[in-house]
Each structure stands twice: as C-alpha cells, then as structure tokens.
PDB file of C-alpha atoms and ligand atoms in Angstrom:
ATOM      1  CA  MET A   1      -0.418   0.178  -0.195  1.00  0.00           C
ATOM      2  CA  SER A   2       1.441   3.221  -1.067  1.00  0.00           C
ATOM      3  CA  LYS A   3      -0.087   5.832   1.813  1.00  0.00           C
ATOM      4  CA  LYS A   4       0.132   9.829   2.025  1.00  0.00           C
ATOM      5  CA  GLY A   5      -2.474  10.259   4.427  1.00  0.00           C
ATOM      6  CA  ILE A   6      -3.111  10.151   8.374  1.00  0.00           C
ATOM      7  CA  PHE A   7      -4.734   7.176   9.759  1.00  0.00           C
ATOM      8  CA  ILE A   8      -6.198   8.527  13.554  1.00  0.00           C
ATOM      9  CA  THR A   9      -7.956   5.710  15.710  1.00  0.00           C
ATOM     10  CA  PHE A  10      -9.869   6.476  19.084  1.00  0.00           C
ATOM     11  CA  GLU A  11     -10.163   3.334  21.479  1.00  0.00           C
ATOM     12  CA  GLY A  12     -11.706   3.126  24.811  1.00  0.00           C
ATOM     13  CA  SER A  13     -14.738   1.670  26.882  1.00  0.00           C
ATOM     14  CA  GLU A  14     -18.500   2.925  26.054  1.00  0.00           C
ATOM     15  CA  GLY A  15     -19.354   6.727  26.935  1.00  0.00           C
ATOM     16  CA  CYS A  16     -15.719   7.156  27.101  1.00  0.00           C
ATOM     17  CA  GLY A  17     -15.996  10.190  24.646  1.00  0.00           C
ATOM     18  CA  LYS A  18     -14.545   8.918  21.572  1.00  0.00           C
ATOM     19  CA  SER A  19     -17.459  10.481  19.588  1.00  0.00           C
ATOM     20  CA  THR A  20     -17.288  13.720  21.247  1.00  0.00           C
ATOM     21  CA  GLN A  21     -13.506  14.111  20.548  1.00  0.00           C
ATOM     22  CA  ILE A  22     -13.651  12.734  16.980  1.00  0.00           C
ATOM     23  CA  GLY A  23     -16.511  15.654  16.446  1.00  0.00           C
ATOM     24  CA  LEU A  24     -14.231  18.121  18.239  1.00  0.00           C
ATOM     25  CA  LEU A  25     -11.210  17.073  16.508  1.00  0.00           C
ATOM     26  CA  ALA A  26     -12.658  16.791  13.079  1.00  0.00           C
ATOM     27  CA  ALA A  27     -14.245  20.732  13.581  1.00  0.00           C
ATOM     28  CA  HIS A  28     -10.509  22.022  14.491  1.00  0.00           C
ATOM     29  CA  LEU A  29      -9.123  19.981  11.332  1.00  0.00           C
ATOM     30  CA  ARG A  30     -11.485  21.746   8.919  1.00  0.00           C
ATOM     31  CA  ASP A  31     -10.518  24.902  10.819  1.00  0.00           C
ATOM     32  CA  ALA A  32      -6.962  24.392   9.737  1.00  0.00           C
ATOM     33  CA  GLY A  33      -8.296  23.219   6.029  1.00  0.00           C
ATOM     34  CA  HIS A  34      -7.908  19.750   6.104  1.00  0.00           C
ATOM     35  CA  ASP A  35     -10.951  17.661   4.630  1.00  0.00           C
ATOM     36  CA  PRO A  36     -10.809  14.766   7.488  1.00  0.00           C
ATOM     37  CA  LEU A  37     -13.153  11.209   6.515  1.00  0.00           C
ATOM     38  CA  LEU A  38     -14.870  10.134   9.903  1.00  0.00           C
ATOM     39  CA  LEU A  39     -15.657   6.574   9.934  1.00  0.00           C
ATOM     40  CA  ARG A  40     -16.806   4.088  13.007  1.00  0.00           C
ATOM     41  CA  GLU A  41     -16.377   0.240  13.728  1.00  0.00           C
ATOM     42  CA  PRO A  42     -18.321  -2.320  13.008  1.00  0.00           C
ATOM     43  CA  GLY A  43     -19.841  -0.082  10.007  1.00  0.00           C
ATOM     44  CA  GLY A  44     -18.557   2.988   7.724  1.00  0.00           C
ATOM     45  CA  THR A  45     -19.872   0.801   4.400  1.00  0.00           C
ATOM     46  CA  PRO A  46     -23.010  -0.993   3.139  1.00  0.00           C
ATOM     47  CA  ALA A  47     -22.035  -4.354   4.145  1.00  0.00           C
ATOM     48  CA  GLY A  48     -20.592  -3.093   7.576  1.00  0.00           C
ATOM     49  CA  GLU A  49     -23.213  -1.418   8.824  1.00  0.00           C
ATOM     50  CA  THR A  50     -25.586  -4.437   8.189  1.00  0.00           C
ATOM     51  CA  ILE A  51     -22.958  -6.214  10.042  1.00  0.00           C
ATOM     52  CA  ARG A  52     -23.130  -3.655  13.007  1.00  0.00           C
ATOM     53  CA  HIS A  53     -26.947  -4.369  13.032  1.00  0.00           C
ATOM     54  CA  LEU A  54     -26.601  -8.256  13.682  1.00  0.00           C
ATOM     55  CA  LEU A  55     -23.296  -7.565  16.237  1.00  0.00           C
ATOM     56  CA  GLN A  56     -25.177  -4.996  18.122  1.00  0.00           C
ATOM     57  CA  HIS A  57     -29.431  -4.976  17.792  1.00  0.00           C
ATOM     58  CA  ALA A  58     -30.601  -7.871  15.792  1.00  0.00           C
ATOM     59  CA  LEU A  59     -32.696 -10.849  17.541  1.00  0.00           C
ATOM     60  CA  GLU A  60     -30.882 -13.044  14.638  1.00  0.00           C
ATOM     61  CA  GLY A  61     -27.520 -12.071  16.493  1.00  0.00           C
ATOM     62  CA  GLU A  62     -28.632 -12.986  20.260  1.00  0.00           C
ATOM     63  CA  ASN A  63     -26.557 -15.967  20.506  1.00  0.00           C
ATOM     64  CA  LEU A  64     -23.829 -15.075  18.412  1.00  0.00           C
ATOM     65  CA  THR A  65     -20.857 -17.483  19.595  1.00  0.00           C
ATOM     66  CA  PRO A  66     -17.533 -15.302  20.583  1.00  0.00           C
ATOM     67  CA  GLU A  67     -16.129 -17.052  17.470  1.00  0.00           C
ATOM     68  CA  ALA A  68     -18.689 -15.727  14.813  1.00  0.00           C
ATOM     69  CA  GLU A  69     -18.742 -12.973  17.137  1.00  0.00           C
ATOM     70  CA  LEU A  70     -15.014 -11.790  16.151  1.00  0.00           C
ATOM     71  CA  LEU A  71     -15.333 -13.167  12.381  1.00  0.00           C
ATOM     72  CA  LEU A  72     -18.065 -10.656  11.814  1.00  0.00           C
ATOM     73  CA  PHE A  73     -16.422  -7.704  13.135  1.00  0.00           C
ATOM     74  CA  ALA A  74     -13.069  -8.840  11.272  1.00  0.00           C
ATOM     75  CA  ALA A  75     -15.700  -9.013   8.026  1.00  0.00           C
ATOM     76  CA  SER A  76     -16.923  -5.730   8.460  1.00  0.00           C
ATOM     77  CA  ARG A  77     -13.355  -4.311   9.269  1.00  0.00           C
ATOM     78  CA  ALA A  78     -11.692  -6.186   6.094  1.00  0.00           C
ATOM     79  CA  GLN A  79     -14.569  -4.350   3.947  1.00  0.00           C
ATOM     80  CA  LEU A  80     -13.944  -1.039   5.456  1.00  0.00           C
ATOM     81  CA  VAL A  81     -10.337  -0.975   5.283  1.00  0.00           C
ATOM     82  CA  ARG A  82     -10.249  -2.257   1.405  1.00  0.00           C
ATOM     83  CA  GLU A  83     -13.413  -0.246   0.189  1.00  0.00           C
ATOM     84  CA  ILE A  84     -12.643   3.178   2.410  1.00  0.00           C
ATOM     85  CA  ILE A  85      -9.283   3.594   4.376  1.00  0.00           C
ATOM     86  CA  VAL A  86      -6.928   2.899   1.610  1.00  0.00           C
ATOM     87  CA  PRO A  87      -8.289   4.263  -1.176  1.00  0.00           C
ATOM     88  CA  ALA A  88      -8.704   7.573   1.428  1.00  0.00           C
ATOM     89  CA  LEU A  89      -4.680   7.384   2.468  1.00  0.00           C
ATOM     90  CA  THR A  90      -3.434   7.054  -0.563  1.00  0.00           C
ATOM     91  CA  ALA A  91      -5.465  10.040  -1.763  1.00  0.00           C
ATOM     92  CA  GLY A  92      -3.667  11.889   0.997  1.00  0.00           C
ATOM     93  CA  ARG A  93      -6.759  12.138   3.326  1.00  0.00           C
ATOM     94  CA  ILE A  94      -6.710  12.193   7.242  1.00  0.00           C
ATOM     95  CA  VAL A  95      -8.875   9.177   8.160  1.00  0.00           C
ATOM     96  CA  ILE A  96     -10.178   9.080  12.005  1.00  0.00           C
ATOM     97  CA  CYS A  97     -11.960   5.964  12.685  1.00  0.00           C
ATOM     98  CA  ASP A  98     -14.176   5.283  15.913  1.00  0.00           C
ATOM     99  CA  ARG A  99     -12.282   2.090  17.066  1.00  0.00           C
ATOM    100  CA  PHE A 100     -10.628  -0.271  15.057  1.00  0.00           C
ATOM    101  CA  LEU A 101      -8.335  -3.498  15.218  1.00  0.00           C
ATOM    102  CA  ASP A 102      -7.735  -3.026  19.182  1.00  0.00           C
ATOM    103  CA  SER A 103     -11.279  -3.314  19.978  1.00  0.00           C
ATOM    104  CA  THR A 104     -10.788  -6.980  18.578  1.00  0.00           C
ATOM    105  CA  THR A 105      -8.201  -7.343  20.760  1.00  0.00           C
ATOM    106  CA  VAL A 106      -9.666  -6.462  23.985  1.00  0.00           C
ATOM    107  CA  TYR A 107     -13.614  -7.199  23.422  1.00  0.00           C
ATOM    108  CA  GLN A 108     -13.050 -10.771  22.053  1.00  0.00           C
ATOM    109  CA  GLY A 109      -9.087 -11.364  23.062  1.00  0.00           C
ATOM    110  CA  VAL A 110      -9.459 -10.131  26.699  1.00  0.00           C
ATOM    111  CA  GLY A 111     -13.270  -9.813  27.049  1.00  0.00           C
ATOM    112  CA  ARG A 112     -14.488 -12.991  25.378  1.00  0.00           C
ATOM    113  CA  LYS A 113     -10.915 -14.877  25.829  1.00  0.00           C
ATOM    114  CA  ILE A 114     -10.561 -15.990  22.646  1.00  0.00           C
ATOM    115  CA  PRO A 115      -6.866 -17.013  22.541  1.00  0.00           C
ATOM    116  CA  PRO A 116      -4.595 -13.852  21.742  1.00  0.00           C
ATOM    117  CA  GLN A 117      -2.923 -15.882  18.919  1.00  0.00           C
ATOM    118  CA  GLN A 118      -6.041 -16.196  17.009  1.00  0.00           C
ATOM    119  CA  THR A 119      -7.305 -12.651  17.530  1.00  0.00           C
ATOM    120  CA  GLU A 120      -3.935 -11.356  16.235  1.00  0.00           C
ATOM    121  CA  MET A 121      -4.299 -13.800  13.651  1.00  0.00           C
ATOM    122  CA  ILE A 122      -7.793 -12.624  12.187  1.00  0.00           C
ATOM    123  CA  ASN A 123      -6.711  -8.955  13.100  1.00  0.00           C
ATOM    124  CA  ALA A 124      -3.926  -9.228  10.725  1.00  0.00           C
ATOM    125  CA  PHE A 125      -5.656 -10.563   7.908  1.00  0.00           C
ATOM    126  CA  ALA A 126      -8.527  -7.825   7.943  1.00  0.00           C
ATOM    127  CA  VAL A 127      -6.190  -5.288   8.026  1.00  0.00           C
ATOM    128  CA  ASP A 128      -3.183  -6.304   5.775  1.00  0.00           C
ATOM    129  CA  ALA A 129      -0.785  -3.384   6.575  1.00  0.00           C
ATOM    130  CA  CYS A 130      -3.247  -0.778   6.857  1.00  0.00           C
ATOM    131  CA  LEU A 131      -2.414   0.015  10.803  1.00  0.00           C
ATOM    132  CA  PRO A 132      -3.326   3.392  12.597  1.00  0.00           C
ATOM    133  CA  ASP A 133      -0.613   5.867  12.697  1.00  0.00           C
ATOM    134  CA  VAL A 134      -1.787   7.395  16.082  1.00  0.00           C
ATOM    135  CA  THR A 135      -4.342   5.797  18.567  1.00  0.00           C
ATOM    136  CA  PHE A 136      -6.052   7.906  21.013  1.00  0.00           C
ATOM    137  CA  LEU A 137      -7.188   5.812  24.118  1.00  0.00           C
ATOM    138  CA  LEU A 138      -9.740   7.447  26.270  1.00  0.00           C
ATOM    139  CA  ASP A 139      -9.219   5.914  29.764  1.00  0.00           C
ATOM    140  CA  LEU A 140     -12.544   6.055  32.087  1.00  0.00           C
ATOM    141  CA  ASP A 141     -13.755   4.052  34.834  1.00  0.00           C
ATOM    142  CA  ARG A 142     -17.018   1.870  34.867  1.00  0.00           C
ATOM    143  CA  ALA A 143     -18.746   3.958  37.249  1.00  0.00           C
ATOM    144  CA  THR A 144     -18.128   7.594  35.059  1.00  0.00           C
ATOM    145  CA  SER A 145     -18.750   5.550  31.935  1.00  0.00           C
ATOM    146  CA  LEU A 146     -22.134   4.303  33.361  1.00  0.00           C
ATOM    147  CA  GLU A 147     -23.394   7.672  34.699  1.00  0.00           C
ATOM    148  CA  ARG A 148     -22.784   9.353  31.058  1.00  0.00           C
ATOM    149  CA  MET A 149     -24.679   6.629  29.388  1.00  0.00           C
ATOM    150  CA  LYS A 150     -27.291   6.923  31.758  1.00  0.00           C
ATOM    151  CA  ALA A 151     -27.100  10.776  31.049  1.00  0.00           C
ATOM    152  CA  GLY A 152     -27.612   9.934  26.941  1.00  0.00           C
ATOM    153  CA  GLN A 153     -30.471   7.652  28.056  1.00  0.00           C
ATOM    154  CA  ARG A 154     -30.284   5.259  25.293  1.00  0.00           C
ATOM    155  CA  THR A 155     -31.288   1.474  24.852  1.00  0.00           C
ATOM    156  CA  LEU A 156     -28.249  -0.897  25.868  1.00  0.00           C
ATOM    157  CA  ASP A 157     -27.411  -3.080  22.953  1.00  0.00           C
ATOM    158  CA  ARG A 158     -26.412  -6.686  23.368  1.00  0.00           C
ATOM    159  CA  ILE A 159     -22.447  -5.786  24.160  1.00  0.00           C
ATOM    160  CA  GLU A 160     -23.429  -3.355  26.227  1.00  0.00           C
ATOM    161  CA  ARG A 161     -25.520  -5.614  28.620  1.00  0.00           C
ATOM    162  CA  GLU A 162     -22.260  -7.724  29.251  1.00  0.00           C
ATOM    163  CA  SER A 163     -21.353  -8.218  33.092  1.00  0.00           C
ATOM    164  CA  GLU A 164     -19.241  -5.679  34.858  1.00  0.00           C
ATOM    165  CA  ASP A 165     -16.425  -8.350  34.911  1.00  0.00           C
ATOM    166  CA  PHE A 166     -16.365  -8.322  31.439  1.00  0.00           C
ATOM    167  CA  PHE A 167     -16.165  -4.592  31.264  1.00  0.00           C
ATOM    168  CA  GLU A 168     -13.485  -4.463  33.989  1.00  0.00           C
ATOM    169  CA  ALA A 169     -11.569  -6.914  31.911  1.00  0.00           C
ATOM    170  CA  VAL A 170     -11.679  -4.601  28.811  1.00  0.00           C
ATOM    171  CA  ARG A 171     -10.325  -1.536  30.540  1.00  0.00           C
ATOM    172  CA  ASN A 172      -7.526  -3.763  32.117  1.00  0.00           C
ATOM    173  CA  GLY A 173      -6.993  -5.144  28.667  1.00  0.00           C
ATOM    174  CA  TYR A 174      -6.878  -1.592  27.019  1.00  0.00           C
ATOM    175  CA  LEU A 175      -4.107  -0.530  29.936  1.00  0.00           C
ATOM    176  CA  ASN A 176      -1.857  -3.553  28.945  1.00  0.00           C
ATOM    177  CA  LEU A 177      -2.193  -2.797  25.658  1.00  0.00           C
ATOM    178  CA  ALA A 178      -1.139   0.833  25.317  1.00  0.00           C
ATOM    179  CA  ALA A 179       1.917  -0.278  27.605  1.00  0.00           C
ATOM    180  CA  LEU A 180       2.641  -2.688  25.195  1.00  0.00           C
ATOM    181  CA  ASN A 181       2.586  -0.253  22.272  1.00  0.00           C
ATOM    182  CA  PRO A 182       3.510   3.117  23.365  1.00  0.00           C
ATOM    183  CA  ASN A 183       5.079   4.650  20.172  1.00  0.00           C
ATOM    184  CA  ARG A 184       1.496   4.240  18.812  1.00  0.00           C
ATOM    185  CA  ILE A 185      -1.120   4.504  21.817  1.00  0.00           C
ATOM    186  CA  LEU A 186      -1.495   7.677  23.682  1.00  0.00           C
ATOM    187  CA  LEU A 187      -3.161   6.752  26.610  1.00  0.00           C
ATOM    188  CA  LEU A 188      -5.569   9.778  27.958  1.00  0.00           C
ATOM    189  CA  ASP A 189      -7.270  10.521  31.334  1.00  0.00           C
ATOM    190  CA  ALA A 190     -10.721  10.773  29.600  1.00  0.00           C
ATOM    191  CA  SER A 191     -12.186  11.766  33.073  1.00  0.00           C
ATOM    192  CA  LYS A 192     -11.111  15.293  32.637  1.00  0.00           C
ATOM    193  CA  PRO A 193     -13.280  18.274  30.699  1.00  0.00           C
ATOM    194  CA  LYS A 194     -13.616  17.285  27.022  1.00  0.00           C
ATOM    195  CA  GLU A 195     -11.700  20.897  26.209  1.00  0.00           C
ATOM    196  CA  SER A 196      -8.455  19.381  28.279  1.00  0.00           C
ATOM    197  CA  THR A 197      -8.471  16.247  26.365  1.00  0.00           C
ATOM    198  CA  LEU A 198      -8.924  17.880  23.155  1.00  0.00           C
ATOM    199  CA  GLU A 199      -5.481  20.194  23.722  1.00  0.00           C
ATOM    200  CA  GLU A 200      -3.983  16.832  24.079  1.00  0.00           C
ATOM    201  CA  ILE A 201      -5.280  15.366  21.225  1.00  0.00           C
ATOM    202  CA  LYS A 202      -4.783  18.207  19.233  1.00  0.00           C
ATOM    203  CA  ASN A 203      -0.583  18.727  20.066  1.00  0.00           C
ATOM    204  CA  ALA A 204      -0.063  14.895  19.410  1.00  0.00           C
ATOM    205  CA  ILE A 205      -1.868  15.589  15.792  1.00  0.00           C
ATOM    206  CA  THR A 206       0.209  18.926  15.480  1.00  0.00           C
ATOM    207  CA  SER A 207       3.465  17.035  15.917  1.00  0.00           C
ATOM    208  CA  LEU A 208       2.408  14.232  13.069  1.00  0.00           C
ATOM    209  CA  LEU A 209       1.324  16.474  10.710  1.00  0.00           C
ATOM    210  CA  SER A 210       4.573  18.118  11.001  1.00  0.00           C
ATOM    211  CA  LYS A 211       6.690  15.174  10.465  1.00  0.00           C
TER     212      LYS A 211
HETATM  213  N1  Z5A B 301     -17.044  -3.950  19.767  1.00  0.00           N
HETATM  214  C1  Z5A B 301     -16.368  -5.077  19.835  1.00  0.00           C
HETATM  215  O1  Z5A B 301     -16.730  -5.631  20.618  1.00  0.00           O
HETATM  216  N2  Z5A B 301     -14.909  -5.476  19.034  1.00  0.00           N
HETATM  217  C2  Z5A B 301     -14.541  -4.747  17.983  1.00  0.00           C
HETATM  218  O2  Z5A B 301     -13.495  -5.230  17.037  1.00  0.00           O
HETATM  219  C3  Z5A B 301     -15.359  -3.434  17.594  1.00  0.00           C
HETATM  220  C4  Z5A B 301     -16.354  -3.083  18.530  1.00  0.00           C
HETATM  221  C5  Z5A B 301     -14.860  -2.504  16.392  1.00  0.00           C
HETATM  222  C6  Z5A B 301     -19.731  -0.623  19.419  1.00  0.00           C
HETATM  223  O3  Z5A B 301     -20.110   0.247  20.117  1.00  0.00           O
HETATM  224  C7  Z5A B 301     -19.833  -1.855  20.243  1.00  0.00           C
HETATM  225  O4  Z5A B 301     -19.002  -2.711  19.529  1.00  0.00           O
HETATM  226  C8  Z5A B 301     -18.570  -2.064  21.601  1.00  0.00           C
HETATM  227  C9  Z5A B 301     -17.510  -2.013  21.408  1.00  0.00           C
HETATM  228  C10 Z5A B 301     -17.894  -3.336  20.404  1.00  0.00           C
HETATM  229  N3  Z5A B 301     -19.365  -2.473  22.693  1.00  0.00           N
HETATM  230  N4  Z5A B 301     -19.431  -1.708  23.768  1.00  0.00           N
HETATM  231  N5  Z5A B 301     -20.167  -2.164  24.908  1.00  0.00           N
HETATM  232  P1  Z5A B 301     -21.002   1.766  19.456  1.00  0.00           P
HETATM  233  O5  Z5A B 301     -19.886   2.064  18.386  1.00  0.00           O
HETATM  234  O6  Z5A B 301     -22.295   1.503  19.661  1.00  0.00           O
HETATM  235  O7  Z5A B 301     -20.416   2.671  21.027  1.00  0.00           O
HETATM  236  P2  Z5A B 301     -18.907   2.780  21.770  1.00  0.00           P
HETATM  237  O8  Z5A B 301     -18.344   3.081  21.006  1.00  0.00           O
HETATM  238  O9  Z5A B 301     -19.303   1.675  22.974  1.00  0.00           O
HETATM  239  O10 Z5A B 301     -19.395   4.055  22.492  1.00  0.00           O
HETATM  240  P3  Z5A B 301     -20.532   5.108  22.654  1.00  0.00           P
HETATM  241  O11 Z5A B 301     -21.558   4.832  23.166  1.00  0.00           O
HETATM  242  O12 Z5A B 301     -20.041   5.672  20.824  1.00  0.00           O
HETATM  243  O13 Z5A B 301     -19.895   6.594  23.419  1.00  0.00           O
HETATM  244  P4  Z5A B 301     -18.562   7.494  23.088  1.00  0.00           P
HETATM  245  O14 Z5A B 301     -18.754   8.084  21.634  1.00  0.00           O
HETATM  246  O15 Z5A B 301     -17.420   6.790  23.854  1.00  0.00           O
HETATM  247  O16 Z5A B 301     -18.597   8.553  24.137  1.00  0.00           O
HETATM  248  P5  Z5A B 301     -19.525  10.312  23.557  1.00  0.00           P
HETATM  249  O17 Z5A B 301     -20.838   9.369  22.878  1.00  0.00           O
HETATM  250  O18 Z5A B 301     -18.359  10.702  23.039  1.00  0.00           O
HETATM  251  O19 Z5A B 301     -19.993  10.275  24.955  1.00  0.00           O
HETATM  252  C11 Z5A B 301     -21.045   9.699  25.827  1.00  0.00           C
HETATM  253  C12 Z5A B 301     -21.385  11.046  26.540  1.00  0.00           C
HETATM  254  O20 Z5A B 301     -20.326  11.590  27.609  1.00  0.00           O
HETATM  255  C13 Z5A B 301     -22.030  11.985  25.839  1.00  0.00           C
HETATM  256  O21 Z5A B 301     -23.540  12.531  26.624  1.00  0.00           O
HETATM  257  C14 Z5A B 301     -21.094  13.090  26.320  1.00  0.00           C
HETATM  258  O22 Z5A B 301     -21.812  14.583  25.771  1.00  0.00           O
HETATM  259  C15 Z5A B 301     -20.683  12.708  27.471  1.00  0.00           C
HETATM  260  N6  Z5A B 301     -18.862  13.133  27.632  1.00  0.00           N
HETATM  261  C16 Z5A B 301     -18.228  13.337  26.847  1.00  0.00           C
HETATM  262  N7  Z5A B 301     -17.002  13.427  26.975  1.00  0.00           N
HETATM  263  C17 Z5A B 301     -17.055  14.439  28.576  1.00  0.00           C
HETATM  264  C18 Z5A B 301     -16.210  14.840  29.101  1.00  0.00           C
HETATM  265  N8  Z5A B 301     -15.241  14.802  28.979  1.00  0.00           N
HETATM  266  N9  Z5A B 301     -16.788  15.055  30.562  1.00  0.00           N
HETATM  267  C19 Z5A B 301     -18.284  14.743  30.598  1.00  0.00           C
HETATM  268  N10 Z5A B 301     -18.882  14.365  29.886  1.00  0.00           N
HETATM  269  C20 Z5A B 301     -18.664  13.903  28.416  1.00  0.00           C
END
C-alpha cells in the first residue's frame, strides 16, 4: 500500500467520549483547512452497517458465539479497509476511525477470552498492512462511564448488556495494550473536561502533521 494520508483511531470503553472528541478534532482540522474522513466500527460501508446491526441490535445476533462475533467484526473491518480507508489514505486524506483492531484485541481477545494468537491472526488478515499512525485511548472508570451513558438515555445493545467483570477486563486489556504499544497508543484520562483532552489530542496531531 502506498500511503500518503494519516490514519487516526480512537479507542476506549463505551461512553468514554470517543464520538465527542472525534467531532471536536474534526472541527479543529476543518478550521485548519483539512478535510478529514470520519468512520466508525463496526460499520462505515453498506455491508459493514448491516454487520453492525447483526452484532448489536438484531434478534438474530442474540446467540452469536465468541468466534462468530470475532469473525463478523473482522469482516466489517476487512471491507472498510479495502473499500474506504486505503483509497482515502492513498489520496492523502486524514482518516479518523471510531474504534479499529484494538477493540477486537480487547473485547473479543480479553473480554471473550479468545486466545491472543487467534485474535492477532484474524486482525492481521483483516487489515493487511493498514495500521493506525496514532491511537487515542480514552481511559475512564466504569462508574463514570455508566453515569455518562445513563445521561444519554438510550437502549443498551447486546455487548453493553455484558457483566461488570467483562467491562473490568476490557478496561485492563486496553491499559495493557497501551503499555505494550507506547509509540502508537496515547493514553488519555477521559475523566478530565473535554476541552483539556482535546488539547492533548491536538498537540499530538500537530506533531504528527509536522513530520
Ligand atoms: N466492539 C467489539 O466488541 N469489537 C470490535 O472489534 C469493535 C467493536 C470494533 C460498538 O459500540 C460496540 O462494539 C462496543 C465495542 C464493540 N460495545 N460495547 N459495549 P458503539 O459504536 O455503539 O458505541 P461505543 O463505541 O461503545 O461508545 P459510544 O456510546 O459511542 O460512546 P463514546 O463515543 O465513547 O462517547 P460519547 O458519545 O462521546 O460520550 C458519551 C456521553 O458523555 C455524551 O453524553 C457526552 O456528551 C459525554 N461526555 C463526553 N466527554 C465528556 C467529558 N470529558 N466530560 C463529561 N461528559 C462527557
């Protein structure tokens, strides 16, 4: 893949503020004359959005096994990478994705306890050489995350109905992943006011754009 653009991903537990920060960062980039492409996972393509519905809301998805769930997230990602992300990066665009392969490593690998070598193999097959340049990990304790989700007042999807142990494992999984990938993953305290988190993100992007 010959790549000229910049690939940015956001990760973290539900309600940690990914969509909020993506919106603020996109506005900042547009003010600076860029035209960022905003995507989400699962989803972002017609096939991916259908897979998203099956994974999160459809009755037909209620009894998905961990293995089927892993493969569906990977299928959505494989389509998104080839149909949208690689062409956009090749055209020089800034691509911002709400979740990417780290979500699979953590939710299916750590949360669903699928062995790491299997999640890694499927992740690698799905993305080929398309890896993020930078990943912002918004870390938030479970209590605050639940408060924020309650304030949003929406129906919980299939994964959001998981146990507290599952979400504790997910949070720890993300923190371990950040420790293992210090050059790519920037760990941010998402309990801070949104403006202060945005400042840290803007600083990191400025240094990336100046390279
Ligand atoms: N999943 C998976 O298992 N494996 C995979 O490979 C992939 C995904 C790709 C997708 O969820 C689900 O799929 C997710 C992981 C799984 N499941 N879980 N559980 P989604 O896309 O439907 O939603 P989400 O990514 O989990 O989170 P979200 O609901 O979109 O939340 P968010 O984007 O991180 O947060 P937000 O909407 O920006 O903020 C939430 C609220 O907090 C909102 O009212 C804000 O105004 C407020 N907020 C934001 N920042 C602040 C600060 N700093 N202070 C106070 N309040 C704030």
